[in-house]
Amino acid sequence: MPMPSHIHKTAIIADGAIIGENVTIGANCCIGANVRIGDNCVLHPSVVIDGHTQIGTGNQIFPFAVLGLAPQHFRYAGEPSTLVIGDNNQIREHVTMHPGTAVGDMTTCVGSHGMFMAGSHIAHDCVIGDHVVMANGVQVGGHVHIGGRCYIGSLVGVHPFVRVGRNVIIGGMSKVEHDVIPFSRVNGNQCYLDGINIIGLERNGFSRESIRHIRAAFKDIFKAEGRFDERVALAMKTYAGNEDVKEILDFITTNEKRPIMQVNRHGKS
């Protein structure tokens, strides 16, 4: 039997909005006409959701979060771009997420099982993977791709168009201007690669042997002598058949127009 939703009498829900079963909508929430909210979601008081926004099941959205309003882009002309959010996310206070633009793919996609802490921001045309944690005040620019199971520390700024591979950890207050390879650890205000995200890999089921190969490849690609392209070419031969290392190498070579973040060769790395 369908479970009824619980909607506070002060909530404003526009005609056309689609609300799933067993949804709780708190006081003073505002829901736009083109919004779809899946089953078992909880909207705490004073949440605003507008635009062409689709939200999956089991999400918790906390006070003063604002989702789906017009992106902060001078060339946005009111096109019906979308924001799509997956399932079982926690979206905390004052989080903002914007839809796509015609300059990009018209869609911003946020995965499932994420934690987006207070004050974090996801700009237009981003793609965010599953199980991503963004700590307080993280600011993600437009067109950014972030792989699954990344942890991004407080007050990190991610430059537009940056790619971040999966299972990356980024230390707080870092400035991320260049693409970050999968499985790595990143730190520094002028951000640089700081090693491999060993703890994150262990927590996510990577074997000791897999981690050993990733660490060895990291040293060969980023710390050995010679030109970077030569080191990449040598790693392709050395680690042929290793899927984890192949993922790193594919990440590096897929978009050669994008600079790849390097280690700090003048200090500890």
PDB file of C-alpha atoms in Angstrom:
ATOM      1  CA  MET A   1       0.000   0.000   0.000  1.00  0.00           C
ATOM      2  CA  PRO A   2       1.478   3.417  -0.924  1.00  0.00           C
ATOM      3  CA  MET A   3       2.846   5.444   1.982  1.00  0.00           C
ATOM      4  CA  PRO A   4       1.499   9.007   2.098  1.00  0.00           C
ATOM      5  CA  SER A   5       3.870  11.951   2.096  1.00  0.00           C
ATOM      6  CA  HIS A   6       4.087  14.391   4.997  1.00  0.00           C
ATOM      7  CA  ILE A   7       3.998  17.992   3.794  1.00  0.00           C
ATOM      8  CA  HIS A   8       4.039  20.924   6.194  1.00  0.00           C
ATOM      9  CA  LYS A   9       1.195  23.390   5.712  1.00  0.00           C
ATOM     10  CA  THR A  10       3.630  26.262   5.093  1.00  0.00           C
ATOM     11  CA  ALA A  11       5.476  24.480   2.270  1.00  0.00           C
ATOM     12  CA  ILE A  12       4.891  25.859  -1.224  1.00  0.00           C
ATOM     13  CA  ILE A  13       4.718  23.209  -3.951  1.00  0.00           C
ATOM     14  CA  ALA A  14       4.024  24.437  -7.479  1.00  0.00           C
ATOM     15  CA  ASP A  15       1.543  22.701  -9.736  1.00  0.00           C
ATOM     16  CA  GLY A  16       3.343  20.141 -11.853  1.00  0.00           C
ATOM     17  CA  ALA A  17       5.877  19.061  -9.245  1.00  0.00           C
ATOM     18  CA  ILE A  18       6.012  15.287  -8.782  1.00  0.00           C
ATOM     19  CA  ILE A  19       6.434  14.074  -5.210  1.00  0.00           C
ATOM     20  CA  GLY A  20       7.060  10.391  -4.483  1.00  0.00           C
ATOM     21  CA  GLU A  21       5.746   8.229  -1.681  1.00  0.00           C
ATOM     22  CA  ASN A  22       6.689   8.660   1.988  1.00  0.00           C
ATOM     23  CA  VAL A  23       8.348  12.031   1.372  1.00  0.00           C
ATOM     24  CA  THR A  24       8.661  14.519   4.229  1.00  0.00           C
ATOM     25  CA  ILE A  25       8.670  18.207   3.283  1.00  0.00           C
ATOM     26  CA  GLY A  26       9.306  20.602   6.148  1.00  0.00           C
ATOM     27  CA  ALA A  27       8.148  24.109   6.921  1.00  0.00           C
ATOM     28  CA  ASN A  28       8.779  26.903   4.423  1.00  0.00           C
ATOM     29  CA  CYS A  29      10.159  24.657   1.691  1.00  0.00           C
ATOM     30  CA  CYS A  30       9.647  25.840  -1.896  1.00  0.00           C
ATOM     31  CA  ILE A  31       9.367  23.280  -4.713  1.00  0.00           C
ATOM     32  CA  GLY A  32       9.186  24.350  -8.376  1.00  0.00           C
ATOM     33  CA  ALA A  33       6.850  23.092 -11.085  1.00  0.00           C
ATOM     34  CA  ASN A  34       9.459  21.014 -12.929  1.00  0.00           C
ATOM     35  CA  VAL A  35      10.870  19.234  -9.891  1.00  0.00           C
ATOM     36  CA  ARG A  36      10.654  15.466  -9.348  1.00  0.00           C
ATOM     37  CA  ILE A  37      11.404  14.064  -5.890  1.00  0.00           C
ATOM     38  CA  GLY A  38      11.728  10.310  -5.388  1.00  0.00           C
ATOM     39  CA  ASP A  39      10.336   8.143  -2.617  1.00  0.00           C
ATOM     40  CA  ASN A  40      11.490   8.312   1.007  1.00  0.00           C
ATOM     41  CA  CYS A  41      13.223  11.690   0.760  1.00  0.00           C
ATOM     42  CA  VAL A  42      13.311  14.101   3.705  1.00  0.00           C
ATOM     43  CA  LEU A  43      13.403  17.847   3.113  1.00  0.00           C
ATOM     44  CA  HIS A  44      14.103  19.680   6.333  1.00  0.00           C
ATOM     45  CA  PRO A  45      12.655  23.196   6.743  1.00  0.00           C
ATOM     46  CA  SER A  46      13.520  26.016   4.337  1.00  0.00           C
ATOM     47  CA  VAL A  47      14.830  23.961   1.416  1.00  0.00           C
ATOM     48  CA  VAL A  48      14.468  25.444  -2.089  1.00  0.00           C
ATOM     49  CA  ILE A  49      14.366  23.155  -5.151  1.00  0.00           C
ATOM     50  CA  ASP A  50      13.556  24.619  -8.552  1.00  0.00           C
ATOM     51  CA  GLY A  51      14.361  24.293 -12.243  1.00  0.00           C
ATOM     52  CA  HIS A  52      14.315  20.984 -14.099  1.00  0.00           C
ATOM     53  CA  THR A  53      15.591  19.009 -11.125  1.00  0.00           C
ATOM     54  CA  GLN A  54      15.285  15.260 -10.595  1.00  0.00           C
ATOM     55  CA  ILE A  55      16.064  13.818  -7.179  1.00  0.00           C
ATOM     56  CA  GLY A  56      16.223  10.076  -6.534  1.00  0.00           C
ATOM     57  CA  THR A  57      15.118   8.096  -3.494  1.00  0.00           C
ATOM     58  CA  GLY A  58      16.164   8.257   0.128  1.00  0.00           C
ATOM     59  CA  ASN A  59      17.888  11.648   0.067  1.00  0.00           C
ATOM     60  CA  GLN A  60      18.103  13.903   3.111  1.00  0.00           C
ATOM     61  CA  ILE A  61      18.235  17.611   2.321  1.00  0.00           C
ATOM     62  CA  PHE A  62      18.915  20.007   5.176  1.00  0.00           C
ATOM     63  CA  PRO A  63      17.821  23.617   5.830  1.00  0.00           C
ATOM     64  CA  PHE A  64      18.731  26.368   3.368  1.00  0.00           C
ATOM     65  CA  ALA A  65      20.028  24.012   0.688  1.00  0.00           C
ATOM     66  CA  VAL A  66      19.237  25.481  -2.747  1.00  0.00           C
ATOM     67  CA  LEU A  67      19.107  23.042  -5.654  1.00  0.00           C
ATOM     68  CA  GLY A  68      18.429  23.576  -9.350  1.00  0.00           C
ATOM     69  CA  LEU A  69      18.302  27.367  -9.598  1.00  0.00           C
ATOM     70  CA  ALA A  70      19.852  29.125 -12.597  1.00  0.00           C
ATOM     71  CA  PRO A  71      23.595  28.510 -12.965  1.00  0.00           C
ATOM     72  CA  GLN A  72      26.072  31.315 -12.358  1.00  0.00           C
ATOM     73  CA  HIS A  73      27.058  31.666 -16.011  1.00  0.00           C
ATOM     74  CA  PHE A  74      26.821  34.794 -18.185  1.00  0.00           C
ATOM     75  CA  ARG A  75      25.857  32.747 -21.256  1.00  0.00           C
ATOM     76  CA  TYR A  76      22.987  30.934 -19.575  1.00  0.00           C
ATOM     77  CA  ALA A  77      19.832  32.087 -21.376  1.00  0.00           C
ATOM     78  CA  GLY A  78      17.132  30.212 -19.508  1.00  0.00           C
ATOM     79  CA  GLU A  79      17.444  26.949 -21.450  1.00  0.00           C
ATOM     80  CA  PRO A  80      15.703  23.983 -19.750  1.00  0.00           C
ATOM     81  CA  SER A  81      18.885  22.352 -18.550  1.00  0.00           C
ATOM     82  CA  THR A  82      18.734  19.779 -15.778  1.00  0.00           C
ATOM     83  CA  LEU A  83      20.139  18.823 -12.418  1.00  0.00           C
ATOM     84  CA  VAL A  84      19.988  15.089 -11.709  1.00  0.00           C
ATOM     85  CA  ILE A  85      20.750  13.797  -8.204  1.00  0.00           C
ATOM     86  CA  GLY A  86      20.927  10.092  -7.352  1.00  0.00           C
ATOM     87  CA  ASP A  87      19.842   8.170  -4.251  1.00  0.00           C
ATOM     88  CA  ASN A  88      20.659   8.186  -0.540  1.00  0.00           C
ATOM     89  CA  ASN A  89      22.665  11.396  -0.421  1.00  0.00           C
ATOM     90  CA  GLN A  90      23.021  13.725   2.536  1.00  0.00           C
ATOM     91  CA  ILE A  91      22.895  17.317   1.347  1.00  0.00           C
ATOM     92  CA  ARG A  92      23.639  19.567   4.282  1.00  0.00           C
ATOM     93  CA  GLU A  93      22.896  23.172   5.176  1.00  0.00           C
ATOM     94  CA  HIS A  94      23.495  25.917   2.584  1.00  0.00           C
ATOM     95  CA  VAL A  95      24.618  23.519  -0.144  1.00  0.00           C
ATOM     96  CA  THR A  96      24.056  24.776  -3.698  1.00  0.00           C
ATOM     97  CA  MET A  97      23.924  22.656  -6.859  1.00  0.00           C
ATOM     98  CA  HIS A  98      23.235  24.147 -10.297  1.00  0.00           C
ATOM     99  CA  PRO A  99      21.908  22.636 -13.530  1.00  0.00           C
ATOM    100  CA  GLY A 100      23.861  22.429 -16.786  1.00  0.00           C
ATOM    101  CA  THR A 101      24.142  24.911 -19.616  1.00  0.00           C
ATOM    102  CA  ALA A 102      24.100  24.872 -23.409  1.00  0.00           C
ATOM    103  CA  VAL A 103      27.819  25.604 -23.223  1.00  0.00           C
ATOM    104  CA  GLY A 104      28.230  22.136 -21.687  1.00  0.00           C
ATOM    105  CA  ASP A 105      26.068  19.014 -21.776  1.00  0.00           C
ATOM    106  CA  MET A 106      22.878  20.687 -20.455  1.00  0.00           C
ATOM    107  CA  THR A 107      23.032  18.484 -17.358  1.00  0.00           C
ATOM    108  CA  THR A 108      24.706  18.409 -13.980  1.00  0.00           C
ATOM    109  CA  CYS A 109      24.828  14.850 -12.602  1.00  0.00           C
ATOM    110  CA  VAL A 110      25.389  14.027  -8.936  1.00  0.00           C
ATOM    111  CA  GLY A 111      25.681  10.359  -7.993  1.00  0.00           C
ATOM    112  CA  SER A 112      24.386   8.369  -5.030  1.00  0.00           C
ATOM    113  CA  HIS A 113      25.458   7.771  -1.411  1.00  0.00           C
ATOM    114  CA  GLY A 114      27.307  11.095  -1.207  1.00  0.00           C
ATOM    115  CA  MET A 115      27.829  13.472   1.685  1.00  0.00           C
ATOM    116  CA  PHE A 116      27.840  17.149   0.754  1.00  0.00           C
ATOM    117  CA  MET A 117      28.636  19.106   3.878  1.00  0.00           C
ATOM    118  CA  ALA A 118      27.547  22.622   4.789  1.00  0.00           C
ATOM    119  CA  GLY A 119      28.280  25.376   2.315  1.00  0.00           C
ATOM    120  CA  SER A 120      29.627  23.196  -0.479  1.00  0.00           C
ATOM    121  CA  HIS A 121      28.844  24.147  -4.079  1.00  0.00           C
ATOM    122  CA  ILE A 122      28.596  22.168  -7.331  1.00  0.00           C
ATOM    123  CA  ALA A 123      28.485  24.373 -10.421  1.00  0.00           C
ATOM    124  CA  HIS A 124      26.933  23.814 -13.851  1.00  0.00           C
ATOM    125  CA  ASP A 125      27.739  20.836 -16.108  1.00  0.00           C
ATOM    126  CA  CYS A 126      29.586  18.860 -13.429  1.00  0.00           C
ATOM    127  CA  VAL A 127      29.590  15.072 -13.116  1.00  0.00           C
ATOM    128  CA  ILE A 128      30.044  13.771  -9.561  1.00  0.00           C
ATOM    129  CA  GLY A 129      30.429  10.036  -8.902  1.00  0.00           C
ATOM    130  CA  ASP A 130      28.982   7.822  -6.189  1.00  0.00           C
ATOM    131  CA  HIS A 131      30.160   7.807  -2.545  1.00  0.00           C
ATOM    132  CA  VAL A 132      31.781  11.239  -2.844  1.00  0.00           C
ATOM    133  CA  VAL A 133      32.366  13.261   0.318  1.00  0.00           C
ATOM    134  CA  MET A 134      32.719  17.033   0.064  1.00  0.00           C
ATOM    135  CA  ALA A 135      33.570  18.649   3.381  1.00  0.00           C
ATOM    136  CA  ASN A 136      32.430  22.097   4.482  1.00  0.00           C
ATOM    137  CA  GLY A 137      32.891  24.912   2.005  1.00  0.00           C
ATOM    138  CA  VAL A 138      34.172  22.921  -0.975  1.00  0.00           C
ATOM    139  CA  GLN A 139      33.718  24.945  -4.185  1.00  0.00           C
ATOM    140  CA  VAL A 140      33.563  23.006  -7.455  1.00  0.00           C
ATOM    141  CA  GLY A 141      33.684  25.037 -10.682  1.00  0.00           C
ATOM    142  CA  GLY A 142      31.794  24.311 -13.870  1.00  0.00           C
ATOM    143  CA  HIS A 143      32.402  21.273 -16.101  1.00  0.00           C
ATOM    144  CA  VAL A 144      34.339  19.394 -13.385  1.00  0.00           C
ATOM    145  CA  HIS A 145      34.310  15.571 -13.338  1.00  0.00           C
ATOM    146  CA  ILE A 146      34.930  13.849  -9.993  1.00  0.00           C
ATOM    147  CA  GLY A 147      35.184  10.063  -9.829  1.00  0.00           C
ATOM    148  CA  GLY A 148      33.583   7.806  -7.258  1.00  0.00           C
ATOM    149  CA  ARG A 149      34.676   7.468  -3.632  1.00  0.00           C
ATOM    150  CA  CYS A 150      36.655  10.706  -3.511  1.00  0.00           C
ATOM    151  CA  TYR A 151      37.093  12.669  -0.304  1.00  0.00           C
ATOM    152  CA  ILE A 152      37.534  16.417  -0.710  1.00  0.00           C
ATOM    153  CA  GLY A 153      38.605  18.332   2.385  1.00  0.00           C
ATOM    154  CA  SER A 154      37.203  21.578   3.721  1.00  0.00           C
ATOM    155  CA  LEU A 155      37.534  24.797   1.710  1.00  0.00           C
ATOM    156  CA  VAL A 156      39.012  23.111  -1.354  1.00  0.00           C
ATOM    157  CA  GLY A 157      38.570  25.022  -4.613  1.00  0.00           C
ATOM    158  CA  VAL A 158      38.379  22.976  -7.828  1.00  0.00           C
ATOM    159  CA  HIS A 159      39.030  24.950 -11.015  1.00  0.00           C
ATOM    160  CA  PRO A 160      36.552  24.639 -13.920  1.00  0.00           C
ATOM    161  CA  PHE A 161      37.104  21.729 -16.348  1.00  0.00           C
ATOM    162  CA  VAL A 162      39.335  19.798 -13.929  1.00  0.00           C
ATOM    163  CA  ARG A 163      39.058  15.994 -13.891  1.00  0.00           C
ATOM    164  CA  VAL A 164      39.567  14.109 -10.623  1.00  0.00           C
ATOM    165  CA  GLY A 165      39.916  10.335 -10.859  1.00  0.00           C
ATOM    166  CA  ARG A 166      38.252   7.920  -8.469  1.00  0.00           C
ATOM    167  CA  ASN A 167      39.438   7.117  -4.932  1.00  0.00           C
ATOM    168  CA  VAL A 168      41.304  10.424  -4.574  1.00  0.00           C
ATOM    169  CA  ILE A 169      41.735  12.301  -1.296  1.00  0.00           C
ATOM    170  CA  ILE A 170      42.317  16.066  -1.431  1.00  0.00           C
ATOM    171  CA  GLY A 171      43.568  17.852   1.669  1.00  0.00           C
ATOM    172  CA  GLY A 172      41.728  20.836   3.094  1.00  0.00           C
ATOM    173  CA  MET A 173      42.244  24.336   1.639  1.00  0.00           C
ATOM    174  CA  SER A 174      43.925  22.961  -1.489  1.00  0.00           C
ATOM    175  CA  LYS A 175      43.661  24.769  -4.819  1.00  0.00           C
ATOM    176  CA  VAL A 176      43.092  22.207  -7.567  1.00  0.00           C
ATOM    177  CA  GLU A 177      43.966  23.592 -11.000  1.00  0.00           C
ATOM    178  CA  HIS A 178      45.207  20.474 -12.815  1.00  0.00           C
ATOM    179  CA  ASP A 179      43.725  17.015 -13.429  1.00  0.00           C
ATOM    180  CA  VAL A 180      44.265  14.516 -10.612  1.00  0.00           C
ATOM    181  CA  ILE A 181      45.005  10.872 -11.422  1.00  0.00           C
ATOM    182  CA  PRO A 182      42.927   8.084  -9.796  1.00  0.00           C
ATOM    183  CA  PHE A 183      43.963   6.639  -6.415  1.00  0.00           C
ATOM    184  CA  SER A 184      46.185   9.584  -5.477  1.00  0.00           C
ATOM    185  CA  ARG A 185      46.604  11.856  -2.479  1.00  0.00           C
ATOM    186  CA  VAL A 186      46.700  15.612  -3.079  1.00  0.00           C
ATOM    187  CA  ASN A 187      47.733  18.425  -0.789  1.00  0.00           C
ATOM    188  CA  GLY A 188      48.895  22.018  -0.749  1.00  0.00           C
ATOM    189  CA  ASN A 189      47.566  25.502  -1.440  1.00  0.00           C
ATOM    190  CA  GLN A 190      49.453  25.398  -4.734  1.00  0.00           C
ATOM    191  CA  CYS A 191      48.217  21.869  -5.108  1.00  0.00           C
ATOM    192  CA  TYR A 192      50.492  18.922  -5.979  1.00  0.00           C
ATOM    193  CA  LEU A 193      50.377  15.136  -5.896  1.00  0.00           C
ATOM    194  CA  ASP A 194      51.376  13.925  -2.452  1.00  0.00           C
ATOM    195  CA  GLY A 195      51.369  10.158  -2.973  1.00  0.00           C
ATOM    196  CA  ILE A 196      48.779   7.388  -3.182  1.00  0.00           C
ATOM    197  CA  ASN A 197      45.522   7.364  -1.188  1.00  0.00           C
ATOM    198  CA  ILE A 198      46.466   4.124   0.581  1.00  0.00           C
ATOM    199  CA  ILE A 199      43.932   4.352   3.420  1.00  0.00           C
ATOM    200  CA  GLY A 200      41.098   5.049   0.990  1.00  0.00           C
ATOM    201  CA  LEU A 201      42.114   2.139  -1.240  1.00  0.00           C
ATOM    202  CA  GLU A 202      42.300  -0.249   1.718  1.00  0.00           C
ATOM    203  CA  ARG A 203      38.872   0.851   2.944  1.00  0.00           C
ATOM    204  CA  ASN A 204      37.441   0.195  -0.501  1.00  0.00           C
ATOM    205  CA  GLY A 205      38.720  -3.338  -0.834  1.00  0.00           C
ATOM    206  CA  PHE A 206      41.919  -2.959  -2.865  1.00  0.00           C
ATOM    207  CA  SER A 207      44.317  -5.839  -2.166  1.00  0.00           C
ATOM    208  CA  ARG A 208      47.851  -5.292  -0.880  1.00  0.00           C
ATOM    209  CA  GLU A 209      49.177  -6.488  -4.214  1.00  0.00           C
ATOM    210  CA  SER A 210      47.022  -3.985  -6.117  1.00  0.00           C
ATOM    211  CA  ILE A 211      48.162  -1.144  -3.873  1.00  0.00           C
ATOM    212  CA  ARG A 212      51.790  -2.231  -4.284  1.00  0.00           C
ATOM    213  CA  HIS A 213      51.479  -2.065  -8.077  1.00  0.00           C
ATOM    214  CA  ILE A 214      49.767   1.343  -7.937  1.00  0.00           C
ATOM    215  CA  ARG A 215      52.487   2.744  -5.671  1.00  0.00           C
ATOM    216  CA  ALA A 216      55.248   1.384  -7.880  1.00  0.00           C
ATOM    217  CA  ALA A 217      53.611   2.811 -11.000  1.00  0.00           C
ATOM    218  CA  PHE A 218      53.151   6.173  -9.280  1.00  0.00           C
ATOM    219  CA  LYS A 219      56.881   6.347  -8.543  1.00  0.00           C
ATOM    220  CA  ASP A 220      57.793   5.323 -12.088  1.00  0.00           C
ATOM    221  CA  ILE A 221      55.441   7.847 -13.693  1.00  0.00           C
ATOM    222  CA  PHE A 222      55.915  10.837 -11.418  1.00  0.00           C
ATOM    223  CA  LYS A 223      59.246  10.480  -9.609  1.00  0.00           C
ATOM    224  CA  ALA A 224      61.634   8.801 -12.042  1.00  0.00           C
ATOM    225  CA  GLU A 225      64.090  10.696 -14.239  1.00  0.00           C
ATOM    226  CA  GLY A 226      63.378  11.667 -17.823  1.00  0.00           C
ATOM    227  CA  ARG A 227      60.551  13.444 -19.601  1.00  0.00           C
ATOM    228  CA  PHE A 228      56.992  12.846 -18.457  1.00  0.00           C
ATOM    229  CA  ASP A 229      55.862  11.419 -21.804  1.00  0.00           C
ATOM    230  CA  GLU A 230      58.804   8.997 -21.764  1.00  0.00           C
ATOM    231  CA  ARG A 231      57.909   7.818 -18.264  1.00  0.00           C
ATOM    232  CA  VAL A 232      54.270   7.313 -19.293  1.00  0.00           C
ATOM    233  CA  ALA A 233      55.318   5.303 -22.361  1.00  0.00           C
ATOM    234  CA  LEU A 234      57.620   3.121 -20.279  1.00  0.00           C
ATOM    235  CA  ALA A 235      54.889   2.519 -17.679  1.00  0.00           C
ATOM    236  CA  MET A 236      52.545   1.346 -20.434  1.00  0.00           C
ATOM    237  CA  LYS A 237      55.028  -1.412 -21.234  1.00  0.00           C
ATOM    238  CA  THR A 238      56.035  -2.195 -17.658  1.00  0.00           C
ATOM    239  CA  TYR A 239      52.476  -2.523 -16.318  1.00  0.00           C
ATOM    240  CA  ALA A 240      50.738  -3.918 -19.400  1.00  0.00           C
ATOM    241  CA  GLY A 241      47.764  -5.994 -18.267  1.00  0.00           C
ATOM    242  CA  ASN A 242      47.399  -4.302 -14.861  1.00  0.00           C
ATOM    243  CA  GLU A 243      43.898  -2.785 -14.880  1.00  0.00           C
ATOM    244  CA  ASP A 244      44.469  -0.346 -12.007  1.00  0.00           C
ATOM    245  CA  VAL A 245      47.589   1.130 -13.572  1.00  0.00           C
ATOM    246  CA  LYS A 246      45.858   1.136 -16.959  1.00  0.00           C
ATOM    247  CA  GLU A 247      43.155   3.322 -15.435  1.00  0.00           C
ATOM    248  CA  ILE A 248      45.786   5.853 -14.362  1.00  0.00           C
ATOM    249  CA  LEU A 249      47.503   5.774 -17.754  1.00  0.00           C
ATOM    250  CA  ASP A 250      44.203   6.069 -19.619  1.00  0.00           C
ATOM    251  CA  PHE A 251      43.317   9.037 -17.433  1.00  0.00           C
ATOM    252  CA  ILE A 252      46.603  10.735 -18.347  1.00  0.00           C
ATOM    253  CA  THR A 253      46.382  10.095 -22.077  1.00  0.00           C
ATOM    254  CA  THR A 254      42.627  10.549 -22.682  1.00  0.00           C
ATOM    255  CA  ASN A 255      42.733  14.336 -22.815  1.00  0.00           C
ATOM    256  CA  GLU A 256      46.228  15.541 -23.601  1.00  0.00           C
ATOM    257  CA  LYS A 257      45.071  19.160 -23.670  1.00  0.00           C
ATOM    258  CA  ARG A 258      44.534  19.039 -19.914  1.00  0.00           C
ATOM    259  CA  PRO A 259      47.636  19.400 -17.675  1.00  0.00           C
ATOM    260  CA  ILE A 260      48.168  16.560 -15.208  1.00  0.00           C
ATOM    261  CA  MET A 261      49.005  17.441 -11.621  1.00  0.00           C
ATOM    262  CA  GLN A 262      52.579  16.532 -10.692  1.00  0.00           C
ATOM    263  CA  VAL A 263      54.527  15.864  -7.495  1.00  0.00           C
ATOM    264  CA  ASN A 264      56.421  18.600  -5.693  1.00  0.00           C
ATOM    265  CA  ARG A 265      59.991  17.804  -6.754  1.00  0.00           C
ATOM    266  CA  HIS A 266      61.369  20.613  -4.598  1.00  0.00           C
ATOM    267  CA  GLY A 267      60.055  19.239  -1.331  1.00  0.00           C
ATOM    268  CA  LYS A 268      58.454  16.217   0.301  1.00  0.00           C
ATOM    269  CA  SER A 269      56.101  14.271  -1.981  1.00  0.00           C
TER     270      SER A 269
END
